[in-house]
Amino acid sequence: EAICVSIDARDGRVATDGWEKATDLDAVEFAHRMAESGVARVMVTDIGRDSTLTGPNFELLGRLVDQLAIPVVASGGVAAVSDLVRLAEIGCEGAIVGKALYEGTFSLPEALTAVRSRPC
């Protein structure tokens, strides 16, 4: 339970070196390899959406949740409480929220209330 692997992805591919270097490695394939290696969870950042307030990459995150036997934490693009609700609905364990809180798009109490009221 001590290791969470962070996967930075652009257009479905793993990115490295501070997001500067694109690889040919498919993010979902890499997540599978990490799960098979015994990590506790993965955190996936869609770097094309990070700090943009354009919404998470629900398609990628949904595929990961459906295909992995370990929890998925979403990162990148959360713009509204409704994004957090949808992430919970598709099965994400949690979400990284930054800019939406800094910008005052919603408050932390609003976010916590919305996700706590969701049935498991």
PDB file of C-alpha atoms in Angstrom:
ATOM      1  CA  GLU A   1       0.000   0.000   0.000  1.00  0.00           C
ATOM      2  CA  ALA A   2       3.013   2.291   0.151  1.00  0.00           C
ATOM      3  CA  ILE A   3       3.497   2.929  -3.564  1.00  0.00           C
ATOM      4  CA  CYS A   4       1.244   4.932  -5.865  1.00  0.00           C
ATOM      5  CA  VAL A   5       2.627   5.261  -9.373  1.00  0.00           C
ATOM      6  CA  SER A   6       2.037   8.587 -11.084  1.00  0.00           C
ATOM      7  CA  ILE A   7       1.439   8.331 -14.822  1.00  0.00           C
ATOM      8  CA  ASP A   8       1.650  11.518 -16.859  1.00  0.00           C
ATOM      9  CA  ALA A   9      -0.049  11.120 -20.220  1.00  0.00           C
ATOM     10  CA  ARG A  10      -0.485  13.197 -23.344  1.00  0.00           C
ATOM     11  CA  ASP A  11      -2.830  11.867 -26.043  1.00  0.00           C
ATOM     12  CA  GLY A  12      -2.898   8.491 -24.291  1.00  0.00           C
ATOM     13  CA  ARG A  13       0.898   8.122 -24.235  1.00  0.00           C
ATOM     14  CA  VAL A  14       3.238   8.315 -21.250  1.00  0.00           C
ATOM     15  CA  ALA A  15       5.224  11.557 -21.055  1.00  0.00           C
ATOM     16  CA  THR A  16       8.462  12.009 -19.115  1.00  0.00           C
ATOM     17  CA  ASP A  17      11.109  14.594 -18.311  1.00  0.00           C
ATOM     18  CA  GLY A  18       8.775  17.193 -16.875  1.00  0.00           C
ATOM     19  CA  TRP A  19       6.195  16.438 -19.577  1.00  0.00           C
ATOM     20  CA  GLU A  20       8.680  17.452 -22.280  1.00  0.00           C
ATOM     21  CA  LYS A  21       9.414  14.020 -23.734  1.00  0.00           C
ATOM     22  CA  ALA A  22       6.665  11.967 -25.353  1.00  0.00           C
ATOM     23  CA  THR A  23       7.089   8.208 -25.432  1.00  0.00           C
ATOM     24  CA  ASP A  24       5.484   5.491 -27.524  1.00  0.00           C
ATOM     25  CA  LEU A  25       4.301   3.758 -24.358  1.00  0.00           C
ATOM     26  CA  ASP A  26       0.518   3.527 -24.058  1.00  0.00           C
ATOM     27  CA  ALA A  27      -0.633   4.881 -20.677  1.00  0.00           C
ATOM     28  CA  VAL A  28      -3.194   2.106 -20.159  1.00  0.00           C
ATOM     29  CA  GLU A  29      -0.627  -0.575 -21.004  1.00  0.00           C
ATOM     30  CA  PHE A  30       1.848   0.990 -18.578  1.00  0.00           C
ATOM     31  CA  ALA A  31      -0.819   1.122 -15.851  1.00  0.00           C
ATOM     32  CA  HIS A  32      -1.480  -2.598 -16.395  1.00  0.00           C
ATOM     33  CA  ARG A  33       2.226  -3.330 -15.993  1.00  0.00           C
ATOM     34  CA  MET A  34       2.350  -1.334 -12.781  1.00  0.00           C
ATOM     35  CA  ALA A  35      -0.724  -3.106 -11.395  1.00  0.00           C
ATOM     36  CA  GLU A  36       0.779  -6.489 -12.247  1.00  0.00           C
ATOM     37  CA  SER A  37       3.979  -5.417 -10.469  1.00  0.00           C
ATOM     38  CA  GLY A  38       2.071  -4.892  -7.230  1.00  0.00           C
ATOM     39  CA  VAL A  39       1.562  -1.149  -6.843  1.00  0.00           C
ATOM     40  CA  ALA A  40      -1.347  -0.090  -4.635  1.00  0.00           C
ATOM     41  CA  ARG A  41      -2.879   2.462  -7.036  1.00  0.00           C
ATOM     42  CA  VAL A  42      -2.123   4.722  -9.966  1.00  0.00           C
ATOM     43  CA  MET A  43      -2.581   8.453 -10.294  1.00  0.00           C
ATOM     44  CA  VAL A  44      -3.109   9.509 -13.892  1.00  0.00           C
ATOM     45  CA  THR A  45      -2.576  13.086 -15.056  1.00  0.00           C
ATOM     46  CA  ASP A  46      -3.763  14.086 -18.497  1.00  0.00           C
ATOM     47  CA  ILE A  47      -1.142  16.773 -19.004  1.00  0.00           C
ATOM     48  CA  GLY A  48      -3.053  18.353 -21.852  1.00  0.00           C
ATOM     49  CA  ARG A  49      -5.807  19.172 -19.363  1.00  0.00           C
ATOM     50  CA  ASP A  50      -3.768  19.948 -16.249  1.00  0.00           C
ATOM     51  CA  SER A  51      -4.502  23.469 -14.946  1.00  0.00           C
ATOM     52  CA  THR A  52      -6.890  24.155 -17.849  1.00  0.00           C
ATOM     53  CA  LEU A  53     -10.267  23.813 -16.093  1.00  0.00           C
ATOM     54  CA  THR A  54     -11.536  21.977 -19.178  1.00  0.00           C
ATOM     55  CA  GLY A  55     -12.666  18.818 -17.402  1.00  0.00           C
ATOM     56  CA  PRO A  56     -10.903  15.506 -16.846  1.00  0.00           C
ATOM     57  CA  ASN A  57     -10.235  12.962 -19.571  1.00  0.00           C
ATOM     58  CA  PHE A  58     -13.207  10.786 -18.643  1.00  0.00           C
ATOM     59  CA  GLU A  59     -12.625   8.412 -21.559  1.00  0.00           C
ATOM     60  CA  LEU A  60      -9.081   7.521 -20.476  1.00  0.00           C
ATOM     61  CA  LEU A  61      -9.967   7.380 -16.796  1.00  0.00           C
ATOM     62  CA  GLY A  62     -13.007   5.196 -17.462  1.00  0.00           C
ATOM     63  CA  ARG A  63     -10.891   2.734 -19.440  1.00  0.00           C
ATOM     64  CA  LEU A  64      -8.378   2.561 -16.611  1.00  0.00           C
ATOM     65  CA  VAL A  65     -11.032   2.020 -13.940  1.00  0.00           C
ATOM     66  CA  ASP A  66     -12.711  -0.678 -16.046  1.00  0.00           C
ATOM     67  CA  GLN A  67      -9.486  -2.521 -16.832  1.00  0.00           C
ATOM     68  CA  LEU A  68      -7.450  -2.296 -13.633  1.00  0.00           C
ATOM     69  CA  ALA A  69      -7.928  -4.187 -10.392  1.00  0.00           C
ATOM     70  CA  ILE A  70      -6.326  -1.340  -8.411  1.00  0.00           C
ATOM     71  CA  PRO A  71      -7.693   2.125  -7.573  1.00  0.00           C
ATOM     72  CA  VAL A  72      -7.290   5.031  -9.996  1.00  0.00           C
ATOM     73  CA  VAL A  73      -6.825   8.629  -8.864  1.00  0.00           C
ATOM     74  CA  ALA A  74      -7.650  11.262 -11.479  1.00  0.00           C
ATOM     75  CA  SER A  75      -5.580  14.370 -12.077  1.00  0.00           C
ATOM     76  CA  GLY A  76      -5.883  17.186 -14.564  1.00  0.00           C
ATOM     77  CA  GLY A  77      -8.716  19.395 -15.690  1.00  0.00           C
ATOM     78  CA  VAL A  78     -11.192  19.304 -12.798  1.00  0.00           C
ATOM     79  CA  ALA A  79     -13.278  22.438 -13.269  1.00  0.00           C
ATOM     80  CA  ALA A  80     -16.521  21.871 -11.384  1.00  0.00           C
ATOM     81  CA  VAL A  81     -18.051  19.846  -8.598  1.00  0.00           C
ATOM     82  CA  SER A  82     -19.929  17.950 -11.302  1.00  0.00           C
ATOM     83  CA  ASP A  83     -16.557  16.696 -12.592  1.00  0.00           C
ATOM     84  CA  LEU A  84     -15.838  15.214  -9.167  1.00  0.00           C
ATOM     85  CA  VAL A  85     -19.256  13.580  -9.051  1.00  0.00           C
ATOM     86  CA  ARG A  86     -18.749  12.064 -12.495  1.00  0.00           C
ATOM     87  CA  LEU A  87     -15.280  10.793 -11.539  1.00  0.00           C
ATOM     88  CA  ALA A  88     -16.832   9.082  -8.515  1.00  0.00           C
ATOM     89  CA  GLU A  89     -19.582   7.625 -10.707  1.00  0.00           C
ATOM     90  CA  ILE A  90     -17.109   6.064 -13.134  1.00  0.00           C
ATOM     91  CA  GLY A  91     -15.216   4.564 -10.206  1.00  0.00           C
ATOM     92  CA  CYS A  92     -12.191   6.761  -9.584  1.00  0.00           C
ATOM     93  CA  GLU A  93     -10.949   6.449  -6.027  1.00  0.00           C
ATOM     94  CA  GLY A  94     -10.215  10.156  -5.829  1.00  0.00           C
ATOM     95  CA  ALA A  95      -9.163  13.269  -7.679  1.00  0.00           C
ATOM     96  CA  ILE A  96      -6.376  15.802  -7.484  1.00  0.00           C
ATOM     97  CA  VAL A  97      -7.857  19.295  -7.404  1.00  0.00           C
ATOM     98  CA  GLY A  98      -5.776  22.446  -7.604  1.00  0.00           C
ATOM     99  CA  LYS A  99      -6.579  25.290  -9.941  1.00  0.00           C
ATOM    100  CA  ALA A 100     -10.348  25.073  -9.442  1.00  0.00           C
ATOM    101  CA  LEU A 101      -9.795  25.734  -5.739  1.00  0.00           C
ATOM    102  CA  TYR A 102      -7.174  28.450  -6.309  1.00  0.00           C
ATOM    103  CA  GLU A 103      -9.475  30.202  -8.779  1.00  0.00           C
ATOM    104  CA  GLY A 104     -12.516  29.859  -6.510  1.00  0.00           C
ATOM    105  CA  THR A 105     -14.532  27.874  -9.061  1.00  0.00           C
ATOM    106  CA  PHE A 106     -15.905  25.892  -6.131  1.00  0.00           C
ATOM    107  CA  SER A 107     -15.020  25.498  -2.475  1.00  0.00           C
ATOM    108  CA  LEU A 108     -13.550  22.500  -0.731  1.00  0.00           C
ATOM    109  CA  PRO A 109     -16.666  22.117   1.465  1.00  0.00           C
ATOM    110  CA  GLU A 110     -18.833  22.052  -1.694  1.00  0.00           C
ATOM    111  CA  ALA A 111     -16.619  19.377  -3.225  1.00  0.00           C
ATOM    112  CA  LEU A 112     -16.556  17.237  -0.100  1.00  0.00           C
ATOM    113  CA  THR A 113     -20.323  17.464   0.324  1.00  0.00           C
ATOM    114  CA  ALA A 114     -20.911  16.429  -3.285  1.00  0.00           C
ATOM    115  CA  VAL A 115     -18.676  13.372  -3.221  1.00  0.00           C
ATOM    116  CA  ARG A 116     -19.631  12.261   0.277  1.00  0.00           C
ATOM    117  CA  SER A 117     -23.276  12.168  -0.746  1.00  0.00           C
ATOM    118  CA  ARG A 118     -22.526   9.696  -3.571  1.00  0.00           C
ATOM    119  CA  PRO A 119     -23.411   6.071  -2.920  1.00  0.00           C
ATOM    120  CA  CYS A 120     -20.518   3.630  -3.096  1.00  0.00           C
TER     121      CYS A 120
END
